Coordinates of C-alpha atoms and ligand atoms in Angstrom, one line a residue:
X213 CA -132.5 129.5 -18.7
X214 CA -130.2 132.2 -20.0
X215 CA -126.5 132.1 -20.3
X216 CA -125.3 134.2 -17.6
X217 CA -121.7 135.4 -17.3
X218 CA -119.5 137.8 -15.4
X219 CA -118.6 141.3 -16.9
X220 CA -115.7 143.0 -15.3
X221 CA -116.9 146.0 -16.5
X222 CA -120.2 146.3 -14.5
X223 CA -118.7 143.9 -11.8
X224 CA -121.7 141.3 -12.1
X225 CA -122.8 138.2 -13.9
X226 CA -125.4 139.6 -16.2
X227 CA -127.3 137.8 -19.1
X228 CA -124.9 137.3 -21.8
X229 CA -126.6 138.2 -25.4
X230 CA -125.1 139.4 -28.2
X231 CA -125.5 143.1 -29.7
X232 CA -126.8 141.4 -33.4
X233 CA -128.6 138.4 -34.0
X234 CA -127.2 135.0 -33.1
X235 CA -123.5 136.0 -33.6
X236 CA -121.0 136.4 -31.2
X237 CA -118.2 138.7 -32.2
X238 CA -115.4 138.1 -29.7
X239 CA -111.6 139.2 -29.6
X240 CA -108.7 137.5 -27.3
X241 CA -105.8 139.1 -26.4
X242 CA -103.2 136.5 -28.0
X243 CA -99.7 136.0 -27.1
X244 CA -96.8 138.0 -27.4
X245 CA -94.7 135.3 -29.6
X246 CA -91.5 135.9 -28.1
X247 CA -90.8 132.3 -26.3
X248 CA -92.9 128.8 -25.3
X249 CA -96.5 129.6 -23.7
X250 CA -96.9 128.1 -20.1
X251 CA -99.1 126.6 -18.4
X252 CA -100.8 130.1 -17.0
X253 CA -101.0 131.0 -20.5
X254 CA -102.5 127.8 -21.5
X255 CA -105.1 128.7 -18.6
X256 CA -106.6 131.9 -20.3
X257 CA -106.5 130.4 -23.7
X258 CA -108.7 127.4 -22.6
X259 CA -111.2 129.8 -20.3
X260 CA -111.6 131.3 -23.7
X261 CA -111.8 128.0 -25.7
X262 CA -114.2 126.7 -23.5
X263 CA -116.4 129.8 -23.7
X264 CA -116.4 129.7 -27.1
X265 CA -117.2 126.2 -27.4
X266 CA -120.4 126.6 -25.0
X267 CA -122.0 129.6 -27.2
X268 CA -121.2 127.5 -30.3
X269 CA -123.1 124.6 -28.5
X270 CA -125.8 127.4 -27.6
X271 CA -127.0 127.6 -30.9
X272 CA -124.7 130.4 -31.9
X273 CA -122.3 131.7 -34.8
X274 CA -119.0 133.0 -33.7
X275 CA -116.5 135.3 -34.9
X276 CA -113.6 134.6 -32.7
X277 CA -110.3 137.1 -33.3
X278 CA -107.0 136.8 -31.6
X279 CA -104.1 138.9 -31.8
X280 CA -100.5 137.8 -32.4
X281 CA -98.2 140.6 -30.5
X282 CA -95.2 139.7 -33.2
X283 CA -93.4 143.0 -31.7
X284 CA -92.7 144.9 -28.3
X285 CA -89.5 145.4 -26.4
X286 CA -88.6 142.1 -25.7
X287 CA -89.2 140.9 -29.3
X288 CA -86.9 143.6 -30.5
X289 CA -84.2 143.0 -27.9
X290 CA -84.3 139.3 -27.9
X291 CA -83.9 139.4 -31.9
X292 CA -81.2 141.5 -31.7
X293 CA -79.3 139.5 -29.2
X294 CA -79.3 136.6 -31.2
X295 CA -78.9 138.2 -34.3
X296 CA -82.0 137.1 -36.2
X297 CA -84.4 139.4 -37.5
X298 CA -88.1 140.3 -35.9
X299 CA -90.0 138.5 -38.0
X300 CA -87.6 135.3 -38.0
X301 CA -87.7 135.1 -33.9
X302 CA -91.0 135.7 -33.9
X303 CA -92.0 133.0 -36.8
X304 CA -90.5 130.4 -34.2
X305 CA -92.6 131.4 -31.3
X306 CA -96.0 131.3 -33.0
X307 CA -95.5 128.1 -34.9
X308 CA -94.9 126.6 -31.4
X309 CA -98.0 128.6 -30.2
X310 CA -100.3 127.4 -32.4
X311 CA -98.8 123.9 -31.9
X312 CA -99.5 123.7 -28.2
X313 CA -103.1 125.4 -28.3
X314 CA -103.7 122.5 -30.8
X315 CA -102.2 119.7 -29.0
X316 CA -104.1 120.7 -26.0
X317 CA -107.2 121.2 -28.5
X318 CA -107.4 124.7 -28.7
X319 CA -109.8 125.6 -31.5
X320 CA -108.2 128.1 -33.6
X321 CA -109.9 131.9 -33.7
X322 CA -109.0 134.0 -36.6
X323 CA -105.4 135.3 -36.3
X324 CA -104.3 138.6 -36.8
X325 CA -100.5 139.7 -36.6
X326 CA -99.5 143.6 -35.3
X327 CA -96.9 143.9 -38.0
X328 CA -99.6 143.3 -40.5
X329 CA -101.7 146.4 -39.3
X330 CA -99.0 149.1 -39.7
X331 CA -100.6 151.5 -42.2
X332 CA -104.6 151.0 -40.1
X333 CA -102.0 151.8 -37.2
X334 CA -100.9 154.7 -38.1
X335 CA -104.0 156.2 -39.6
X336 CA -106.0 155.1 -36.3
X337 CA -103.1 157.3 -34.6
X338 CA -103.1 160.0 -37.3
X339 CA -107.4 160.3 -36.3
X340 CA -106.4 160.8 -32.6
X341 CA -104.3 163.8 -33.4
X342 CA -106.1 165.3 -35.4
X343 CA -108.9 165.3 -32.4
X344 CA -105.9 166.6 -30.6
X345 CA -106.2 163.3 -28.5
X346 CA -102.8 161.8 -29.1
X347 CA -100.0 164.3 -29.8
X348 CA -96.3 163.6 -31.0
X349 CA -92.8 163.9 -28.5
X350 CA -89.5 165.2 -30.6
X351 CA -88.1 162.1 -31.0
X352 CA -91.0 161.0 -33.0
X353 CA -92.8 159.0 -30.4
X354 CA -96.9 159.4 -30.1
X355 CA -98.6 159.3 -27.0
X356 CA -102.5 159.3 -25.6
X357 CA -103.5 161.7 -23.7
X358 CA -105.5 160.2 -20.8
X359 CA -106.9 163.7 -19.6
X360 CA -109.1 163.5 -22.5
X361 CA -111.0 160.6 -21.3
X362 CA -112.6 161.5 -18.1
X363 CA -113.7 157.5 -18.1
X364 CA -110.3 156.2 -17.5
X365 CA -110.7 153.6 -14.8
X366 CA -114.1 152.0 -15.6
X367 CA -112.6 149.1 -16.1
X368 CA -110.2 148.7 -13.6
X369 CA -112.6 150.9 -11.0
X370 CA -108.9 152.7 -10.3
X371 CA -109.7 156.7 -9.4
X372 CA -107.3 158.7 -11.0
X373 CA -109.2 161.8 -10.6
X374 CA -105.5 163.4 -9.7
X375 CA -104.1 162.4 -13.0
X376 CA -101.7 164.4 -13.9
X377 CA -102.0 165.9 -17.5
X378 CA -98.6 165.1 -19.7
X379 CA -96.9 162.4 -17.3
X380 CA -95.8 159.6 -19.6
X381 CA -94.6 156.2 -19.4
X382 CA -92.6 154.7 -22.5
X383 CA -91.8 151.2 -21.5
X384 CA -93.9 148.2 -22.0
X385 CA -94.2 147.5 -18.2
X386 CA -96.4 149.6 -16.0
X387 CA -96.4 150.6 -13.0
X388 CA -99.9 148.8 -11.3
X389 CA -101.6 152.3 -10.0
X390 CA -100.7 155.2 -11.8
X391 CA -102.3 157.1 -15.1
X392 CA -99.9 158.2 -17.4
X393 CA -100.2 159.3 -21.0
X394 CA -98.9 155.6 -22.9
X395 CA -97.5 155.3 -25.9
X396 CA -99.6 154.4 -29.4
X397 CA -96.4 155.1 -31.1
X398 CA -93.0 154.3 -30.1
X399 CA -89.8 156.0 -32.2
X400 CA -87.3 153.9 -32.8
X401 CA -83.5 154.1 -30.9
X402 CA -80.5 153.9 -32.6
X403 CA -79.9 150.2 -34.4
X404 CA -83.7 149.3 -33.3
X405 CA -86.0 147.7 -35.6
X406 CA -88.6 149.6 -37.2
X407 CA -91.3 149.9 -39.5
X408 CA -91.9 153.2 -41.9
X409 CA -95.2 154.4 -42.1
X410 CA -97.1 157.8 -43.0
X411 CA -96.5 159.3 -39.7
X412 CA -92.7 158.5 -39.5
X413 CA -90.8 155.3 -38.6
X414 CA -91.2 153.8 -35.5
X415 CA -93.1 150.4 -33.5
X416 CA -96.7 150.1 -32.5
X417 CA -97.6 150.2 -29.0
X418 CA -99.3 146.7 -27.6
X419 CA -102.6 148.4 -27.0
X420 CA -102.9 150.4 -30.0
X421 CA -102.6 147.2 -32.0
X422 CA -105.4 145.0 -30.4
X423 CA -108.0 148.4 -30.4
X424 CA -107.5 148.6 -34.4
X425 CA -107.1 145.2 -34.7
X426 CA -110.1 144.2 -33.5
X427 CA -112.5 146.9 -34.7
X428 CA -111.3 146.4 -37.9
X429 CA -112.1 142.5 -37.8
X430 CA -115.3 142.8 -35.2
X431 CA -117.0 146.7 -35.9
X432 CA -116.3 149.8 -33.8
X433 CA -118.5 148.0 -31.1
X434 CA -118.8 144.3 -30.4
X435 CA -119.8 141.6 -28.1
X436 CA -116.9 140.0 -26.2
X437 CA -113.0 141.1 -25.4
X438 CA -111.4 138.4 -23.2
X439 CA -107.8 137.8 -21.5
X440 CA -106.0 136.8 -18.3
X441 CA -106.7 139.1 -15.1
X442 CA -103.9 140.9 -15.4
X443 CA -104.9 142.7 -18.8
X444 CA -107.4 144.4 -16.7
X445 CA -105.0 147.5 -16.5
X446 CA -103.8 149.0 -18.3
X447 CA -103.9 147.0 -21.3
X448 CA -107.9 146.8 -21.1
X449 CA -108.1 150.5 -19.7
X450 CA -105.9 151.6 -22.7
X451 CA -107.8 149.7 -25.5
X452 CA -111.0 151.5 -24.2
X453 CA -109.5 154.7 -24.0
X454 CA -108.0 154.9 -27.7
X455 CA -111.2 153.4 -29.0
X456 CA -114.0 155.0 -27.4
X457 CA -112.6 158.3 -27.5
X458 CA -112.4 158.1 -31.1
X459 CA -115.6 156.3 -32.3
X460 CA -117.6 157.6 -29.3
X461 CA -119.5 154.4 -28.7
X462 CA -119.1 151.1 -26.6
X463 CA -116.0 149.3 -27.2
X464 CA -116.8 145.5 -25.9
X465 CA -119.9 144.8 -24.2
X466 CA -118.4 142.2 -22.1
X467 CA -115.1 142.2 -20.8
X468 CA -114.4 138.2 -19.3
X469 CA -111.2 137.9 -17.6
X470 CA -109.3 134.4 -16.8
X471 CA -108.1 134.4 -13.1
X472 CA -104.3 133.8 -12.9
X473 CA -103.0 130.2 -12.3
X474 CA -100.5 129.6 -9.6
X475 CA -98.1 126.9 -9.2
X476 CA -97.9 124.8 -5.9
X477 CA -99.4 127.7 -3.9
X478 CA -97.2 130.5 -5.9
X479 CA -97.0 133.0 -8.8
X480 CA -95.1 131.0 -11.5
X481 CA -92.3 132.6 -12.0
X482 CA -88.7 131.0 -13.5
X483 CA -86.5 132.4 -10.5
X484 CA -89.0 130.0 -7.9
X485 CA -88.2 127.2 -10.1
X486 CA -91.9 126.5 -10.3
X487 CA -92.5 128.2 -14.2
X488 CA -93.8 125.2 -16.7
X489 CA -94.2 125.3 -20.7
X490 CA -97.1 122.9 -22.0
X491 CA -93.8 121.3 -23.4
X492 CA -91.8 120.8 -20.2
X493 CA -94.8 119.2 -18.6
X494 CA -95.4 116.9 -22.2
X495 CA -91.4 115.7 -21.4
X496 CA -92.2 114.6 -18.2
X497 CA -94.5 112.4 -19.4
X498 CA -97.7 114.0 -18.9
X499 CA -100.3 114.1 -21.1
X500 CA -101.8 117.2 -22.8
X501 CA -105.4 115.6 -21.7
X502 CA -104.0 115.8 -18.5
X503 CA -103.4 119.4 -18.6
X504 CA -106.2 120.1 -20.7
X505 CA -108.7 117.9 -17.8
X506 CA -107.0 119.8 -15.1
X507 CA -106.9 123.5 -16.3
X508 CA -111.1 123.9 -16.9
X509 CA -111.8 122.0 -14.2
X510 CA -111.7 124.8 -11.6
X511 CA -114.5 127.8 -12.9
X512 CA -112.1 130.7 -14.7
X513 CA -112.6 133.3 -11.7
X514 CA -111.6 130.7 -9.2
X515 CA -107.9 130.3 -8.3
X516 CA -106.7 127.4 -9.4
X517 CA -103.6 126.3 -7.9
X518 CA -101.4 124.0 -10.3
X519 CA -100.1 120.9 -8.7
X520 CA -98.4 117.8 -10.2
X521 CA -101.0 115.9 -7.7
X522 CA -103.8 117.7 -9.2
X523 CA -102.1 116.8 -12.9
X524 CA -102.2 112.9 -12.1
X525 CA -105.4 113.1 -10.5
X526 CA -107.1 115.1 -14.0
X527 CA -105.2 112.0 -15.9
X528 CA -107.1 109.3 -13.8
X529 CA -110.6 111.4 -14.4
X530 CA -109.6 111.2 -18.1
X531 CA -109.0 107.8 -18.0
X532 CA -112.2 107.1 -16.1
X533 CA -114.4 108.6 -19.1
X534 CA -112.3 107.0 -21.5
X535 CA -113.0 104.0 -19.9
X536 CA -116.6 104.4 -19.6
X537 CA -117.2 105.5 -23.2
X538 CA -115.4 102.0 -23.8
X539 CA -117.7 99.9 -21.8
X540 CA -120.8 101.7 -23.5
X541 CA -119.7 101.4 -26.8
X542 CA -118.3 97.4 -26.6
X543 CA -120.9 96.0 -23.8
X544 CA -123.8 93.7 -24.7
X545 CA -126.9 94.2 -23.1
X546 CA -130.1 93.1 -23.2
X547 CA -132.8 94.5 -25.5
X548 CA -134.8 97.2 -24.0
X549 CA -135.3 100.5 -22.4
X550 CA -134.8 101.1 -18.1
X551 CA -136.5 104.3 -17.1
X552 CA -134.0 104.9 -14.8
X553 CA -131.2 105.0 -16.9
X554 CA -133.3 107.2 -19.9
X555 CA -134.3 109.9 -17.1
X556 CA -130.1 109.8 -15.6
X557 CA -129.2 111.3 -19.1
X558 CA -131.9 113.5 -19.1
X559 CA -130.9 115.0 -15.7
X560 CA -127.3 115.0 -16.6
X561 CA -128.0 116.8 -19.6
X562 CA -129.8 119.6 -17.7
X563 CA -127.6 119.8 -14.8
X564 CA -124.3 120.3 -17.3
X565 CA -126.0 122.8 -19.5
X566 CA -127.6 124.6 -16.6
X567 CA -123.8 124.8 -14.5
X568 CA -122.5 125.9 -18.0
X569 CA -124.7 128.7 -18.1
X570 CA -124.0 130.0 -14.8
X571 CA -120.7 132.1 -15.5
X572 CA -119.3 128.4 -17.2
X573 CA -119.0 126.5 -14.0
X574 CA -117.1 123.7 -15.4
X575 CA -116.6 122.7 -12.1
X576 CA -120.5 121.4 -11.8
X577 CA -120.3 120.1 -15.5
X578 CA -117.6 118.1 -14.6
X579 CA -119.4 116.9 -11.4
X580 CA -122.5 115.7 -13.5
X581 CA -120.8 113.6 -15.7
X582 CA -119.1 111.6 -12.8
X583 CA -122.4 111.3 -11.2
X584 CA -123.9 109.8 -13.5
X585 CA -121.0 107.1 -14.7
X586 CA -121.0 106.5 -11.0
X587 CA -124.6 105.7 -11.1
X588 CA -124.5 103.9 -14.8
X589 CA -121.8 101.8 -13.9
X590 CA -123.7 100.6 -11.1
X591 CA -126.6 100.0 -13.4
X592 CA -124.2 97.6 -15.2
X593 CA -123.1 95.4 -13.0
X594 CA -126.5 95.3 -11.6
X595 CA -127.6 94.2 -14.9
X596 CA -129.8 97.1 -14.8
X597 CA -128.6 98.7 -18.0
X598 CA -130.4 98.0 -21.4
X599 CA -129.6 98.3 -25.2
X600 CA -131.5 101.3 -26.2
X601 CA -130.0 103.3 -22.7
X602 CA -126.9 103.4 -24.3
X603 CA -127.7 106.0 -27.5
X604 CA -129.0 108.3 -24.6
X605 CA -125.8 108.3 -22.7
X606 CA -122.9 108.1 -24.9
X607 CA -125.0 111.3 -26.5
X608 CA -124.3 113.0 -22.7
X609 CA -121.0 112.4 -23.2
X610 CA -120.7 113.6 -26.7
X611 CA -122.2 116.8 -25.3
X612 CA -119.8 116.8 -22.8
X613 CA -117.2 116.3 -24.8
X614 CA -118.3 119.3 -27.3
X615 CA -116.9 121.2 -24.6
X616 CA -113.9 119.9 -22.8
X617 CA -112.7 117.4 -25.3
X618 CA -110.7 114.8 -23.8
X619 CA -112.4 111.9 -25.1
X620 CA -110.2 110.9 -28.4
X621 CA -107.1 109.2 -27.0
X622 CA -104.9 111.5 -29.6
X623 CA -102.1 111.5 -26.8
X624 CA -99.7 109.5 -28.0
X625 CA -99.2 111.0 -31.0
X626 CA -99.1 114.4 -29.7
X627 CA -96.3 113.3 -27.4
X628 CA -94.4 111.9 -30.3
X629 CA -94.4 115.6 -31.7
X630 CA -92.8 117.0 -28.6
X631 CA -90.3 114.1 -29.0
X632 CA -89.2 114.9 -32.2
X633 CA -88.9 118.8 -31.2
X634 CA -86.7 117.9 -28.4
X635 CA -84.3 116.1 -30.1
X636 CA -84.4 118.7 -32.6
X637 CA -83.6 121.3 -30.6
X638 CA -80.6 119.5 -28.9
X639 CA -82.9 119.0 -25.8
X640 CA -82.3 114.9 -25.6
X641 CA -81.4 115.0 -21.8
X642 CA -84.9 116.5 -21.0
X643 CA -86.8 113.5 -22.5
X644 CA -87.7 111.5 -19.8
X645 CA -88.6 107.4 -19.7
X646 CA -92.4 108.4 -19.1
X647 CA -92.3 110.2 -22.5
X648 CA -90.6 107.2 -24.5
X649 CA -93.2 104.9 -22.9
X650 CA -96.3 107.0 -23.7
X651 CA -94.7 107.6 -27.1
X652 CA -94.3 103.7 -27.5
X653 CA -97.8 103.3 -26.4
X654 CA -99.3 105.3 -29.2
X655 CA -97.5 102.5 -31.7
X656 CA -99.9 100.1 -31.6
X657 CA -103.5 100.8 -33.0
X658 CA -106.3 100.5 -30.5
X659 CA -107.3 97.4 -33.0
X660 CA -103.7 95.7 -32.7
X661 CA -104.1 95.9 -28.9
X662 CA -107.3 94.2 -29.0
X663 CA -105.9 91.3 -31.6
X664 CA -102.9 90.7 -28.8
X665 CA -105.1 91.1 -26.0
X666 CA -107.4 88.5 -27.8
X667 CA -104.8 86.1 -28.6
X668 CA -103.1 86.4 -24.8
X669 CA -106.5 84.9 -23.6
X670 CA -107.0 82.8 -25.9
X671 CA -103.5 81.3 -25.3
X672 CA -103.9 81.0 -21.0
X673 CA -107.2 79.8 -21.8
X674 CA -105.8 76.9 -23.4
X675 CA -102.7 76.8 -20.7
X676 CA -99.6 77.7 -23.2
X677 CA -98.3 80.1 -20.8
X678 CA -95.0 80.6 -22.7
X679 CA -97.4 82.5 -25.8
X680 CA -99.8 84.7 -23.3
X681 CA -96.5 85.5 -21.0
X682 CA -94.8 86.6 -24.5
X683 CA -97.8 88.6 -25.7
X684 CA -98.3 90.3 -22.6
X685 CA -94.6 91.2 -21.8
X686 CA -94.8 92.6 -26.3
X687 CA -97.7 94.7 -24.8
X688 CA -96.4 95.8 -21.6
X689 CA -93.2 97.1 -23.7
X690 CA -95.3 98.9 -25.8
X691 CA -96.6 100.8 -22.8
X692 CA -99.5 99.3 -22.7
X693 CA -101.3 98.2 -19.0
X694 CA -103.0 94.7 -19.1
X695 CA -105.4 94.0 -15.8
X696 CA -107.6 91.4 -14.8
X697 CA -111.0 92.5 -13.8
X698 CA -114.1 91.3 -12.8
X699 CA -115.7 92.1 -16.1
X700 CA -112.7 89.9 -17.7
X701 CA -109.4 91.8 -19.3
X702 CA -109.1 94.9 -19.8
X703 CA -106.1 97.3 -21.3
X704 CA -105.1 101.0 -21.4
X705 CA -102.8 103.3 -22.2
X706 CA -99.6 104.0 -20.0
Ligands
LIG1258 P1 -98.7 137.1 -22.9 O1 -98.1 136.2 -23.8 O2 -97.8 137.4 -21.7 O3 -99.1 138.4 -23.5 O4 -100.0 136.5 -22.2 C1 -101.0 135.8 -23.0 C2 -102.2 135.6 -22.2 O5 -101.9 134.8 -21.0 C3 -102.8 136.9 -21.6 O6 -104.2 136.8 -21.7 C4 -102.4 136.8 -20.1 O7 -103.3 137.5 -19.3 C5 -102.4 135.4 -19.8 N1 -101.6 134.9 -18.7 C6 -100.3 135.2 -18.5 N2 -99.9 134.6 -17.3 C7 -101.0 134.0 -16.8 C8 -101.2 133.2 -15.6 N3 -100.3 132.9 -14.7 N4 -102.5 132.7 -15.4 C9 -103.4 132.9 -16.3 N5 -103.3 133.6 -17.4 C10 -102.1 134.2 -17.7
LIG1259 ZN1 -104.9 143.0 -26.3

């Protein structure tokens, strides 16, 4: 079967195949670097992720881009209020950015910064005036002029056929419905920042930067351009506007767009109280392969409605495969093949690639895997389960893994990281106990664990219950869970 995946631009899921050979040139609007990325954020970034991930898996070479939006109007007022230059504010935020998508195992696309991309900037705006597409305001300011793109709406399906020609809007927020000329160019106001450039000093506008941007890095046209929902307009509109009126070919070919996360039923937003970093949720005492579980495992056009129920739930799903690959990869069994167990990788093999390739239904992946530890850990304690059944399955799961990557127990120290930032920062009241214990649980190596573990049994075995009472209370400070189960003792994380 084909990949097949949605295109907001013609509305359906079509077959997804790129325009040259078995690359995939795809951009992502990045983030605007001027505080901590939330959760909702975290949501779009992981869509992405997780799209890449599958066409890598697919057999194909990627050339992933994102943008780094190191200046708009909040950048430039937020510097100046604390008295700190652009690129010193921003410097903060993206280090932190690029923290987060990694501790939440965000593969890194090729970065590109907007201050970079000045001089491409202003040439790509010098180009549209020359076609007498963009034209200049007296105070220096460059606009687009969105009568000379009779497509503007394509995207969005918005009719503006009653545009009206000249209207203008300067300010980085829209209004949702209406076409006005935007700004490619933005003149600076007295005491703003500014770069200097060939056609006068001034800011770039937040679309202009990801159309030049990304043809630079990808070609005039290329395969994929991806973001949150909201991008759709005008961001989206606007990129296509600038570019295609200029090179007169296809922008992106595919335009994928993440569905918005909400938060207990609600838009996130900070006055509702209900508005979550990655790093507020890591000082509860969550982990990031919590939040990692939780936010692919509704399909990207779905809603997916943030809860801290839904957050302990994707912990204990985590745990469960953790567990599982533990029991494959430590259990004896006898020699031998059963057919049943060779032919329940098979299937689960087909039915995660074949959910993955309708429009990444991660929902279905997900639902494979657990069908099939269901049915294998029935298997084992049914004895049914045989040596040479277990290369076959932990290779599911390795597939599995390719994808969502919450396998490697690299919690702990992750957590440790967000420790240390706290207390940097001044923020020791917001760490909680849950934190400290995870924390403390990432101390001890999984092979420690196993020694004390070992030497706890070995010691009630032979009735000195002052020893296995020690070792255990050593562990359970340590954060780690002992419990007695049918299959004999087994530990885990906090
Ligand atoms: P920003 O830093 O605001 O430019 O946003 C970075 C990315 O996060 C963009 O692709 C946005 O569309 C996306 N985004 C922002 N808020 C949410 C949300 N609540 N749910 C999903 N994606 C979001
Ligand atoms: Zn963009």
């Amino acid at each position: 079967m084909a990949f097949r995946l949605f295109n907001t631009m013609s509305s359906r899921v079509e077959e997804f195949r790129p325009l040259i050979g078995k690359e995939v040139r795809m951009y992502a609007c990045g983030p605007t670097v001027y505080d901590y990325g939330h959760i909702g954020n975290f949501r779009t970034f992981i869509a992405v992720d997780l799209l890449r991930r599958f066409l890598r898996q697919s057999g194909y070479k990627i050339r992933h881009v994102m943008n780094i939006t190191d200046v708009d109007d909040k950048i430039i007022r937020n510097a100046a209020r604390d008295g700190v230059s652009v690129q010193q504010y921003t410097a903060k935020y993206e280090k932190a950015f690029l923290e987060d998508a990694a501790m939440i195992d965000i593969e890194q696309p090729t970065l590109v910064r907007a201050t970079e991309h000045i001089p491409e900037m202003a040439e790509f705006v010098t180009r549209l005036v020359e076609r007498d597409i963009a034209y200049r305001t007296e105070d220096g300011s460059y606009y687009f002029r969105i009568a000379k793109f009779p497509q503007y709406g394509k995207l969005s399906k918005k009719d503006f056929s009653g545009m009206v020609d000249g209207a203008r809007v300067d300010v980085d927020e829209y209004e949702k419905d209406s076409a006005r000329d935007f700004a490619l160019w933005k003149a600076p106001k007295p005491g703003e920042a500014s770069w200097d450039s060939p056609i006068g000093p001034g800011r770039p506008g937040w679309h202009l930067e990801c159309s030049v941007m990304s043809m630079k890095e990808l070609g005039e046209s290329f395969d994929l351009h991806a973001g949150g929902e909201d991008l759709v307009f005008p961001h989206h509109e606007n990129e296509i506007a600038q570019s295609e009126s200029l090179t007169g070919k296809p922008f992106a070919h595919f335009w994928f767009h993440a569905r918005f996360l909400l938060v207990e039923g609600e838009k996130m937003s900070k006055s509702l109280g209900n508005f979550f970093t990655l790093r507020d949720l890591v000082l509860k005492g969550h982990k990031p392969s919590s939040l990692r579980y939780l936010l692919t495992s509704v399909p990207y056009r779905n809603q997916l409605n943030f809860t801290f129920d839904g957050l302990k739930q994707a912990a204990v799903s985590v745990e469960r495969l953790r567990n599982f690959r533990l029991r494959l990869a430590s259990g004896a069994f006898p020699a031998g093949t059963s057919s049943e167990m060779q032919s329940l990788a098979r299937e689960t093999a087909d039915r995660m690639r074949a959910a993955l390739e309708d429009d990444l239904n991660t929902a279905q992946a997900q639902a494979a895997i657990f069908e099939m530890i269901r049915r294998a850990n029935a298997a084992f304690d049914s004895g049914a389960i045989r040596k040479d059944d277990i290369p076959p399955l932990l290779a599911v799961l390795g597939k599995f893994d390719e994808i969502f990557a919450v396998l490697h127990d690299d919690d702990a120290p992750r957590m440790k990281q967000v420790l240390e930032w706290a207390k940097a920062e001044g923020r020791d009241k917001d760490v909680t106990e849950k934190l400290q214990e995870a924390v403390q649980s990432g101390q001890l190596s999984d092979a420690d664990i196993e020694k004390k573990v070992g030497e706890m049994e070995a010691a009630r075995r032979a009735r000195n219950f002052k020893v296995s009472d020690t070792l255990r209370t050593e562990l359970v400070t340590a954060g780690i869970v002992v419990e007695n189960t049918k299959d004999g003792v087994r530990w885990r994380r906090k």
